[in-house]
């Protein structure tokens, strides 16, 4: 394999640039040419390619976002769109691909491989940490620390004004960010998609805290929680308990931005280099991940079909530590 392409797709995650850098430099060290594909699958369809040299990826390891940009392409969902993308790649002489993204990215890559047999290897880049086949995804640790820092600041004002804050963090289908930031920031309760939310349980916990002269509290809510999100849960709680001055904060896309942490930079660098080696070994249609400190390969089918599971012992820990 003499020429490969690399692209980022779906939601951006801190550490994507570090992964791009690793892919480019690992490939160049093996005598390959590297093409950066701008705007993910849409850029692939339009032939929006740029040659990547060692200097092209200098000074980006510390930057959030992705220098290649990202997008979601409806056209790539069609056979005609995928045929266009394949034609553009063949015209450019691209023989293999490294896809950096989440389950949507890998679902597209899997279909693309099945139809056109162009080798594709994936690097898990998503802040949700919900992909099967890796202990951690690129961007997750940075998102955790960003959310934790914001919650720490909110607790200062909560304590100053005796307020109850409901803080919504990202996690449409997975509660990893909510659960771990909730523990790290001393939240009184955590609401996640994997566990049904009972408003009466939250009220009971708040009442117990009040009896211990606890006059301010933090509730962390994942955006995909079945209770309807932070605003809806806060409304239900406020209807039944009047003694708190209640506020709602949506952290939103702040969790996607910022300079990646050391952990994310190292993880992204290892996975990016491993993806190039995987292509060289002749493997395809797989995601590279880190399991117990070792590089592992997982088929796109398994990576997309299965999901990381929540450690319910951590949910119990939230309750124990909030008493």
mmCIF file of C-alpha atoms in Angstrom:
data_model
loop_
_atom_site.group_PDB
_atom_site.id
_atom_site.type_symbol
_atom_site.label_atom_id
_atom_site.label_comp_id
_atom_site.label_asym_id
_atom_site.label_seq_id
_atom_site.Cartn_x
_atom_site.Cartn_y
_atom_site.Cartn_z
ATOM 1 C CA UNK A 1 0.000 0.000 0.000
ATOM 2 C CA UNK A 2 1.570 3.243 -1.164
ATOM 3 C CA UNK A 3 -1.111 5.872 -0.580
ATOM 4 C CA UNK A 4 -3.749 6.193 2.132
ATOM 5 C CA UNK A 5 -6.449 8.697 3.018
ATOM 6 C CA UNK A 6 -7.495 9.885 6.464
ATOM 7 C CA UNK A 7 -10.658 11.704 7.501
ATOM 8 C CA UNK A 8 -12.674 12.781 10.534
ATOM 9 C CA UNK A 9 -16.435 12.388 10.559
ATOM 10 C CA UNK A 10 -19.418 12.963 12.824
ATOM 11 C CA UNK A 11 -19.157 14.957 16.037
ATOM 12 C CA UNK A 12 -15.733 16.430 16.718
ATOM 13 C CA UNK A 13 -13.737 15.299 19.749
ATOM 14 C CA UNK A 14 -10.581 16.672 21.398
ATOM 15 C CA UNK A 15 -7.645 14.543 20.273
ATOM 16 C CA UNK A 16 -8.742 14.098 16.663
ATOM 17 C CA UNK A 17 -5.861 16.315 15.539
ATOM 18 C CA UNK A 18 -3.406 14.260 17.573
ATOM 19 C CA UNK A 19 -4.733 11.145 15.838
ATOM 20 C CA UNK A 20 -4.450 12.780 12.394
ATOM 21 C CA UNK A 21 -0.874 13.714 13.198
ATOM 22 C CA UNK A 22 -0.034 10.148 14.217
ATOM 23 C CA UNK A 23 -1.640 8.645 11.107
ATOM 24 C CA UNK A 24 0.222 11.027 8.796
ATOM 25 C CA UNK A 25 3.631 10.660 10.410
ATOM 26 C CA UNK A 26 3.382 6.901 10.901
ATOM 27 C CA UNK A 27 2.437 6.463 7.238
ATOM 28 C CA UNK A 28 5.195 8.809 6.048
ATOM 29 C CA UNK A 29 7.745 6.917 8.123
ATOM 30 C CA UNK A 30 6.796 3.789 6.166
ATOM 31 C CA UNK A 31 7.233 5.536 2.823
ATOM 32 C CA UNK A 32 3.530 6.038 2.155
ATOM 33 C CA UNK A 33 1.823 9.087 0.725
ATOM 34 C CA UNK A 34 -0.994 10.532 2.828
ATOM 35 C CA UNK A 35 -4.105 12.370 1.667
ATOM 36 C CA UNK A 36 -6.257 14.331 4.096
ATOM 37 C CA UNK A 37 -9.962 14.217 3.206
ATOM 38 C CA UNK A 38 -11.737 17.404 4.272
ATOM 39 C CA UNK A 39 -15.297 17.355 5.697
ATOM 40 C CA UNK A 40 -15.536 13.594 6.063
ATOM 41 C CA UNK A 41 -17.700 11.635 3.661
ATOM 42 C CA UNK A 42 -19.017 14.740 1.920
ATOM 43 C CA UNK A 43 -15.475 15.814 1.117
ATOM 44 C CA UNK A 44 -14.771 12.302 -0.120
ATOM 45 C CA UNK A 45 -17.675 12.577 -2.571
ATOM 46 C CA UNK A 46 -16.502 15.992 -3.768
ATOM 47 C CA UNK A 47 -12.822 15.055 -3.978
ATOM 48 C CA UNK A 48 -11.858 17.678 -1.383
ATOM 49 C CA UNK A 49 -8.389 16.233 -0.756
ATOM 50 C CA UNK A 50 -5.124 17.740 0.501
ATOM 51 C CA UNK A 51 -1.697 16.111 0.559
ATOM 52 C CA UNK A 52 -0.320 15.746 4.067
ATOM 53 C CA UNK A 53 3.393 16.069 4.750
ATOM 54 C CA UNK A 54 5.152 15.986 8.130
ATOM 55 C CA UNK A 55 5.006 19.776 8.370
ATOM 56 C CA UNK A 56 1.273 19.742 7.496
ATOM 57 C CA UNK A 57 0.515 18.237 10.898
ATOM 58 C CA UNK A 58 3.038 20.236 12.924
ATOM 59 C CA UNK A 59 1.792 22.087 15.998
ATOM 60 C CA UNK A 60 -1.659 20.473 16.027
ATOM 61 C CA UNK A 61 -1.323 17.824 18.744
ATOM 62 C CA UNK A 62 -2.479 20.342 21.366
ATOM 63 C CA UNK A 63 -5.395 21.731 19.338
ATOM 64 C CA UNK A 64 -9.021 20.751 19.824
ATOM 65 C CA UNK A 65 -11.429 20.137 16.960
ATOM 66 C CA UNK A 66 -10.119 18.828 13.648
ATOM 67 C CA UNK A 67 -8.071 20.642 11.017
ATOM 68 C CA UNK A 68 -9.734 18.504 8.335
ATOM 69 C CA UNK A 69 -13.189 19.634 9.513
ATOM 70 C CA UNK A 70 -16.112 17.277 9.939
ATOM 71 C CA UNK A 71 -19.638 16.928 8.601
ATOM 72 C CA UNK A 72 -22.506 14.508 8.242
ATOM 73 C CA UNK A 73 -23.299 13.536 4.654
ATOM 74 C CA UNK A 74 -26.783 12.493 3.580
ATOM 75 C CA UNK A 75 -25.496 11.835 0.061
ATOM 76 C CA UNK A 76 -23.053 9.195 1.329
ATOM 77 C CA UNK A 77 -26.010 7.255 2.697
ATOM 78 C CA UNK A 78 -27.004 6.470 -0.898
ATOM 79 C CA UNK A 79 -25.293 3.907 -3.188
ATOM 80 C CA UNK A 80 -24.832 6.674 -5.758
ATOM 81 C CA UNK A 81 -23.037 8.875 -3.252
ATOM 82 C CA UNK A 82 -20.735 6.062 -2.173
ATOM 83 C CA UNK A 83 -19.938 5.291 -5.808
ATOM 84 C CA UNK A 84 -18.938 8.920 -6.347
ATOM 85 C CA UNK A 85 -16.695 8.767 -3.277
ATOM 86 C CA UNK A 86 -15.059 5.575 -4.511
ATOM 87 C CA UNK A 87 -14.433 7.082 -7.944
ATOM 88 C CA UNK A 88 -12.770 10.140 -6.381
ATOM 89 C CA UNK A 89 -10.500 7.955 -4.263
ATOM 90 C CA UNK A 90 -9.469 5.801 -7.207
ATOM 91 C CA UNK A 91 -8.737 8.899 -9.285
ATOM 92 C CA UNK A 92 -6.481 10.144 -6.468
ATOM 93 C CA UNK A 93 -4.748 6.769 -6.177
ATOM 94 C CA UNK A 94 -5.895 6.187 -2.583
ATOM 95 C CA UNK A 95 -5.585 2.497 -1.683
ATOM 96 C CA UNK A 96 -6.740 2.497 1.949
ATOM 97 C CA UNK A 97 -8.487 4.681 4.508
ATOM 98 C CA UNK A 98 -8.253 5.593 8.186
ATOM 99 C CA UNK A 99 -11.609 6.766 9.578
ATOM 100 C CA UNK A 100 -11.642 8.769 12.815
ATOM 101 C CA UNK A 101 -15.083 9.022 14.411
ATOM 102 C CA UNK A 102 -17.884 7.210 16.194
ATOM 103 C CA UNK A 103 -20.453 4.542 15.397
ATOM 104 C CA UNK A 104 -22.049 6.516 12.552
ATOM 105 C CA UNK A 105 -18.649 6.946 10.927
ATOM 106 C CA UNK A 106 -17.906 3.243 11.254
ATOM 107 C CA UNK A 107 -21.325 2.191 9.968
ATOM 108 C CA UNK A 108 -20.619 4.213 6.821
ATOM 109 C CA UNK A 109 -17.106 2.782 6.533
ATOM 110 C CA UNK A 110 -18.414 -0.753 6.903
ATOM 111 C CA UNK A 111 -20.956 -0.305 4.101
ATOM 112 C CA UNK A 112 -18.334 1.372 1.931
ATOM 113 C CA UNK A 113 -15.965 -1.564 2.392
ATOM 114 C CA UNK A 114 -18.664 -4.130 1.668
ATOM 115 C CA UNK A 115 -19.620 -2.406 -1.581
ATOM 116 C CA UNK A 116 -16.214 -1.366 -2.919
ATOM 117 C CA UNK A 117 -13.657 -3.435 -0.971
ATOM 118 C CA UNK A 118 -11.411 -0.452 -0.267
ATOM 119 C CA UNK A 119 -9.588 -1.247 3.019
ATOM 120 C CA UNK A 120 -10.749 0.882 5.966
ATOM 121 C CA UNK A 121 -9.495 0.941 9.573
ATOM 122 C CA UNK A 122 -11.214 3.034 12.251
ATOM 123 C CA UNK A 123 -9.956 5.049 15.222
ATOM 124 C CA UNK A 124 -12.626 5.653 17.909
ATOM 125 C CA UNK A 125 -13.100 9.408 18.209
ATOM 126 C CA UNK A 126 -16.130 10.373 20.301
ATOM 127 C CA UNK A 127 -16.575 12.032 23.678
ATOM 128 C CA UNK A 128 -19.359 9.580 24.645
ATOM 129 C CA UNK A 129 -17.014 6.608 25.253
ATOM 130 C CA UNK A 130 -19.760 4.238 24.138
ATOM 131 C CA UNK A 131 -17.947 2.184 21.477
ATOM 132 C CA UNK A 132 -17.399 -1.514 22.037
ATOM 133 C CA UNK A 133 -13.820 -2.725 21.658
ATOM 134 C CA UNK A 134 -11.906 -0.021 23.499
ATOM 135 C CA UNK A 135 -11.691 1.000 27.141
ATOM 136 C CA UNK A 136 -11.572 4.678 26.197
ATOM 137 C CA UNK A 137 -12.409 6.702 23.111
ATOM 138 C CA UNK A 138 -10.481 9.733 21.867
ATOM 139 C CA UNK A 139 -11.930 12.877 23.431
ATOM 140 C CA UNK A 140 -13.668 11.264 26.379
ATOM 141 C CA UNK A 141 -11.093 12.176 29.024
ATOM 142 C CA UNK A 142 -10.969 15.803 27.880
ATOM 143 C CA UNK A 143 -14.762 16.067 27.907
ATOM 144 C CA UNK A 144 -14.811 14.630 31.440
ATOM 145 C CA UNK A 145 -12.329 17.185 32.697
ATOM 146 C CA UNK A 146 -14.086 20.059 30.934
ATOM 147 C CA UNK A 147 -17.425 19.101 32.454
ATOM 148 C CA UNK A 148 -15.917 18.534 35.891
ATOM 149 C CA UNK A 149 -14.221 21.945 35.849
ATOM 150 C CA UNK A 150 -17.507 23.632 34.907
ATOM 151 C CA UNK A 151 -19.424 21.793 37.641
ATOM 152 C CA UNK A 152 -16.792 22.778 40.230
ATOM 153 C CA UNK A 153 -17.331 26.422 39.318
ATOM 154 C CA UNK A 154 -21.094 26.060 39.493
ATOM 155 C CA UNK A 155 -20.825 24.493 42.939
ATOM 156 C CA UNK A 156 -19.087 27.637 44.190
ATOM 157 C CA UNK A 157 -22.075 29.780 43.273
ATOM 158 C CA UNK A 158 -24.541 27.115 44.428
ATOM 159 C CA UNK A 159 -22.951 27.156 47.861
ATOM 160 C CA UNK A 160 -22.858 30.946 48.005
ATOM 161 C CA UNK A 161 -26.587 31.287 47.307
ATOM 162 C CA UNK A 162 -28.002 28.070 48.785
ATOM 163 C CA UNK A 163 -29.097 26.921 45.341
ATOM 164 C CA UNK A 164 -30.017 23.610 43.765
ATOM 165 C CA UNK A 165 -28.436 23.205 40.331
ATOM 166 C CA UNK A 166 -29.458 20.695 37.672
ATOM 167 C CA UNK A 167 -26.529 20.421 35.257
ATOM 168 C CA UNK A 168 -27.044 18.734 31.904
ATOM 169 C CA UNK A 169 -24.031 17.145 30.243
ATOM 170 C CA UNK A 170 -23.712 15.409 26.879
ATOM 171 C CA UNK A 171 -24.691 11.768 26.561
ATOM 172 C CA UNK A 172 -27.675 11.174 24.306
ATOM 173 C CA UNK A 173 -27.410 7.386 24.503
ATOM 174 C CA UNK A 174 -24.737 6.838 27.158
ATOM 175 C CA UNK A 175 -24.253 8.131 30.673
ATOM 176 C CA UNK A 176 -20.467 7.800 31.029
ATOM 177 C CA UNK A 177 -19.808 11.547 31.194
ATOM 178 C CA UNK A 178 -22.657 12.190 33.629
ATOM 179 C CA UNK A 179 -21.767 9.297 35.918
ATOM 180 C CA UNK A 180 -18.057 9.984 36.195
ATOM 181 C CA UNK A 181 -18.301 13.775 36.450
ATOM 182 C CA UNK A 182 -21.051 13.317 39.010
ATOM 183 C CA UNK A 183 -18.757 11.245 41.213
ATOM 184 C CA UNK A 184 -15.769 13.530 40.645
ATOM 185 C CA UNK A 185 -17.723 16.683 41.504
ATOM 186 C CA UNK A 186 -19.587 15.285 44.498
ATOM 187 C CA UNK A 187 -23.063 15.391 42.953
ATOM 188 C CA UNK A 188 -26.013 14.438 45.106
ATOM 189 C CA UNK A 189 -27.598 12.443 42.272
ATOM 190 C CA UNK A 190 -26.872 11.415 38.681
ATOM 191 C CA UNK A 191 -29.491 10.746 35.998
ATOM 192 C CA UNK A 192 -28.424 8.630 33.004
ATOM 193 C CA UNK A 193 -30.125 6.844 30.062
ATOM 194 C CA UNK A 194 -29.104 3.392 31.323
ATOM 195 C CA UNK A 195 -31.179 3.675 34.497
ATOM 196 C CA UNK A 196 -34.750 4.842 34.952
ATOM 197 C CA UNK A 197 -35.010 8.152 36.776
ATOM 198 C CA UNK A 198 -37.436 8.410 39.692
ATOM 199 C CA UNK A 199 -38.056 11.988 40.757
ATOM 200 C CA UNK A 200 -39.230 10.841 44.213
ATOM 201 C CA UNK A 201 -35.805 9.282 44.824
ATOM 202 C CA UNK A 202 -34.109 12.583 44.011
ATOM 203 C CA UNK A 203 -36.474 14.456 46.321
ATOM 204 C CA UNK A 204 -35.847 11.975 49.144
ATOM 205 C CA UNK A 205 -32.098 12.422 48.751
ATOM 206 C CA UNK A 206 -32.432 16.213 48.782
ATOM 207 C CA UNK A 207 -34.640 16.094 51.877
ATOM 208 C CA UNK A 208 -32.111 13.901 53.661
ATOM 209 C CA UNK A 209 -29.415 16.400 52.792
ATOM 210 C CA UNK A 210 -31.518 19.279 54.082
ATOM 211 C CA UNK A 211 -31.961 17.473 57.393
ATOM 212 C CA UNK A 212 -28.161 17.386 57.639
ATOM 213 C CA UNK A 213 -28.119 21.171 57.039
ATOM 214 C CA UNK A 214 -27.019 20.782 53.434
ATOM 215 C CA UNK A 215 -28.310 23.954 51.798
ATOM 216 C CA UNK A 216 -26.943 23.588 48.261
ATOM 217 C CA UNK A 217 -26.901 20.605 45.921
ATOM 218 C CA UNK A 218 -25.846 19.486 42.453
ATOM 219 C CA UNK A 219 -27.744 17.027 40.257
ATOM 220 C CA UNK A 220 -25.970 15.886 37.061
ATOM 221 C CA UNK A 221 -28.226 14.842 34.181
ATOM 222 C CA UNK A 222 -27.229 13.177 30.892
ATOM 223 C CA UNK A 223 -29.041 14.795 27.958
ATOM 224 C CA UNK A 224 -30.531 11.442 26.914
ATOM 225 C CA UNK A 225 -31.967 10.618 30.330
ATOM 226 C CA UNK A 226 -35.473 9.166 30.207
ATOM 227 C CA UNK A 227 -36.688 11.836 32.635
ATOM 228 C CA UNK A 228 -36.710 14.385 29.806
ATOM 229 C CA UNK A 229 -33.480 16.254 30.454
ATOM 230 C CA UNK A 230 -32.423 18.744 33.111
ATOM 231 C CA UNK A 231 -35.232 21.270 32.592
ATOM 232 C CA UNK A 232 -37.981 18.678 32.818
ATOM 233 C CA UNK A 233 -36.545 16.950 35.899
ATOM 234 C CA UNK A 234 -35.913 20.291 37.609
ATOM 235 C CA UNK A 235 -39.531 21.299 36.965
ATOM 236 C CA UNK A 236 -40.858 18.100 38.511
ATOM 237 C CA UNK A 237 -38.624 18.455 41.562
ATOM 238 C CA UNK A 238 -39.480 22.134 42.022
ATOM 239 C CA UNK A 239 -43.187 21.316 42.057
ATOM 240 C CA UNK A 240 -42.686 19.105 45.090
ATOM 241 C CA UNK A 241 -39.933 20.829 47.049
ATOM 242 C CA UNK A 242 -40.016 24.615 47.466
ATOM 243 C CA UNK A 243 -37.175 25.397 49.839
ATOM 244 C CA UNK A 244 -34.462 25.492 47.157
ATOM 245 C CA UNK A 245 -33.684 28.279 44.708
ATOM 246 C CA UNK A 246 -33.429 26.056 41.627
ATOM 247 C CA UNK A 247 -31.327 26.700 38.532
ATOM 248 C CA UNK A 248 -30.625 24.699 35.350
ATOM 249 C CA UNK A 249 -27.360 24.798 33.389
ATOM 250 C CA UNK A 250 -26.828 23.123 30.002
ATOM 251 C CA UNK A 251 -23.096 22.652 29.405
ATOM 252 C CA UNK A 252 -23.636 21.737 25.752
ATOM 253 C CA UNK A 253 -20.891 21.948 23.151
ATOM 254 C CA UNK A 254 -18.317 23.377 25.549
ATOM 255 C CA UNK A 255 -17.603 19.708 26.290
ATOM 256 C CA UNK A 256 -16.453 19.082 22.714
ATOM 257 C CA UNK A 257 -13.884 21.855 22.624
ATOM 258 C CA UNK A 258 -10.571 22.666 24.219
ATOM 259 C CA UNK A 259 -7.048 21.356 24.213
ATOM 260 C CA UNK A 260 -6.955 17.560 24.675
ATOM 261 C CA UNK A 261 -5.615 16.166 27.928
ATOM 262 C CA UNK A 262 -2.377 14.203 28.134
ATOM 263 C CA UNK A 263 -4.366 10.968 28.240
ATOM 264 C CA UNK A 264 -6.250 11.822 25.051
ATOM 265 C CA UNK A 265 -3.088 12.898 23.224
ATOM 266 C CA UNK A 266 -1.295 9.664 24.063
ATOM 267 C CA UNK A 267 -4.356 7.519 23.285
ATOM 268 C CA UNK A 268 -4.909 9.278 19.942
ATOM 269 C CA UNK A 269 -1.236 8.937 19.022
ATOM 270 C CA UNK A 270 -1.173 5.216 19.803
ATOM 271 C CA UNK A 271 -4.387 4.486 17.920
ATOM 272 C CA UNK A 272 -3.433 6.575 14.886
ATOM 273 C CA UNK A 273 -0.103 4.779 14.505
ATOM 274 C CA UNK A 274 -1.785 1.418 15.113
ATOM 275 C CA UNK A 275 -4.328 2.116 12.363
ATOM 276 C CA UNK A 276 -1.525 2.544 9.806
ATOM 277 C CA UNK A 277 0.138 -0.673 10.960
ATOM 278 C CA UNK A 278 -3.201 -2.472 10.709
ATOM 279 C CA UNK A 279 -3.609 -1.408 7.078
ATOM 280 C CA UNK A 280 -0.066 -2.569 6.377
ATOM 281 C CA UNK A 281 -0.873 -5.959 7.872
ATOM 282 C CA UNK A 282 -3.704 -6.338 5.362
ATOM 283 C CA UNK A 283 -6.530 -6.084 7.900
ATOM 284 C CA UNK A 284 -9.632 -4.055 7.122
ATOM 285 C CA UNK A 285 -13.178 -3.324 8.236
ATOM 286 C CA UNK A 286 -11.947 -3.114 11.852
ATOM 287 C CA UNK A 287 -11.568 -0.519 14.584
ATOM 288 C CA UNK A 288 -8.355 -0.255 16.592
ATOM 289 C CA UNK A 289 -8.917 0.177 20.312
ATOM 290 C CA UNK A 290 -7.082 0.040 23.611
ATOM 291 C CA UNK A 291 -8.127 -2.774 25.957
ATOM 292 C CA UNK A 292 -6.230 -3.246 29.217
ATOM 293 C CA UNK A 293 -3.393 -1.167 27.814
ATOM 294 C CA UNK A 294 -2.995 -3.233 24.638
ATOM 295 C CA UNK A 295 -3.999 -2.485 21.040
ATOM 296 C CA UNK A 296 -6.933 -4.665 19.959
ATOM 297 C CA UNK A 297 -8.918 -5.026 16.733
ATOM 298 C CA UNK A 298 -12.717 -5.120 16.704
ATOM 299 C CA UNK A 299 -14.873 -5.518 13.613
ATOM 300 C CA UNK A 300 -16.975 -2.496 12.648
ATOM 301 C CA UNK A 301 -20.011 -4.744 13.036
ATOM 302 C CA UNK A 302 -19.275 -5.430 16.703
ATOM 303 C CA UNK A 303 -18.079 -1.883 17.427
ATOM 304 C CA UNK A 304 -21.400 -0.495 16.159
ATOM 305 C CA UNK A 305 -23.756 -3.217 17.390
ATOM 306 C CA UNK A 306 -22.524 -3.494 20.965
ATOM 307 C CA UNK A 307 -21.826 -0.736 23.459
ATOM 308 C CA UNK A 308 -19.771 -0.180 26.541
ATOM 309 C CA UNK A 309 -21.782 -0.987 29.654
ATOM 310 C CA UNK A 310 -22.176 1.230 32.674
ATOM 311 C CA UNK A 311 -20.558 0.040 35.888
ATOM 312 C CA UNK A 312 -23.522 -0.045 38.246
ATOM 313 C CA UNK A 313 -21.199 -0.120 41.241
ATOM 314 C CA UNK A 314 -20.385 3.490 40.349
ATOM 315 C CA UNK A 315 -24.086 4.362 40.479
ATOM 316 C CA UNK A 316 -24.224 2.917 43.976
ATOM 317 C CA UNK A 317 -21.125 4.918 44.850
ATOM 318 C CA UNK A 318 -22.913 8.172 43.965
ATOM 319 C CA UNK A 319 -25.602 7.366 46.508
ATOM 320 C CA UNK A 320 -23.128 6.288 49.198
ATOM 321 C CA UNK A 321 -20.934 9.362 48.860
ATOM 322 C CA UNK A 322 -23.853 11.806 48.782
ATOM 323 C CA UNK A 323 -25.161 10.726 52.200
#
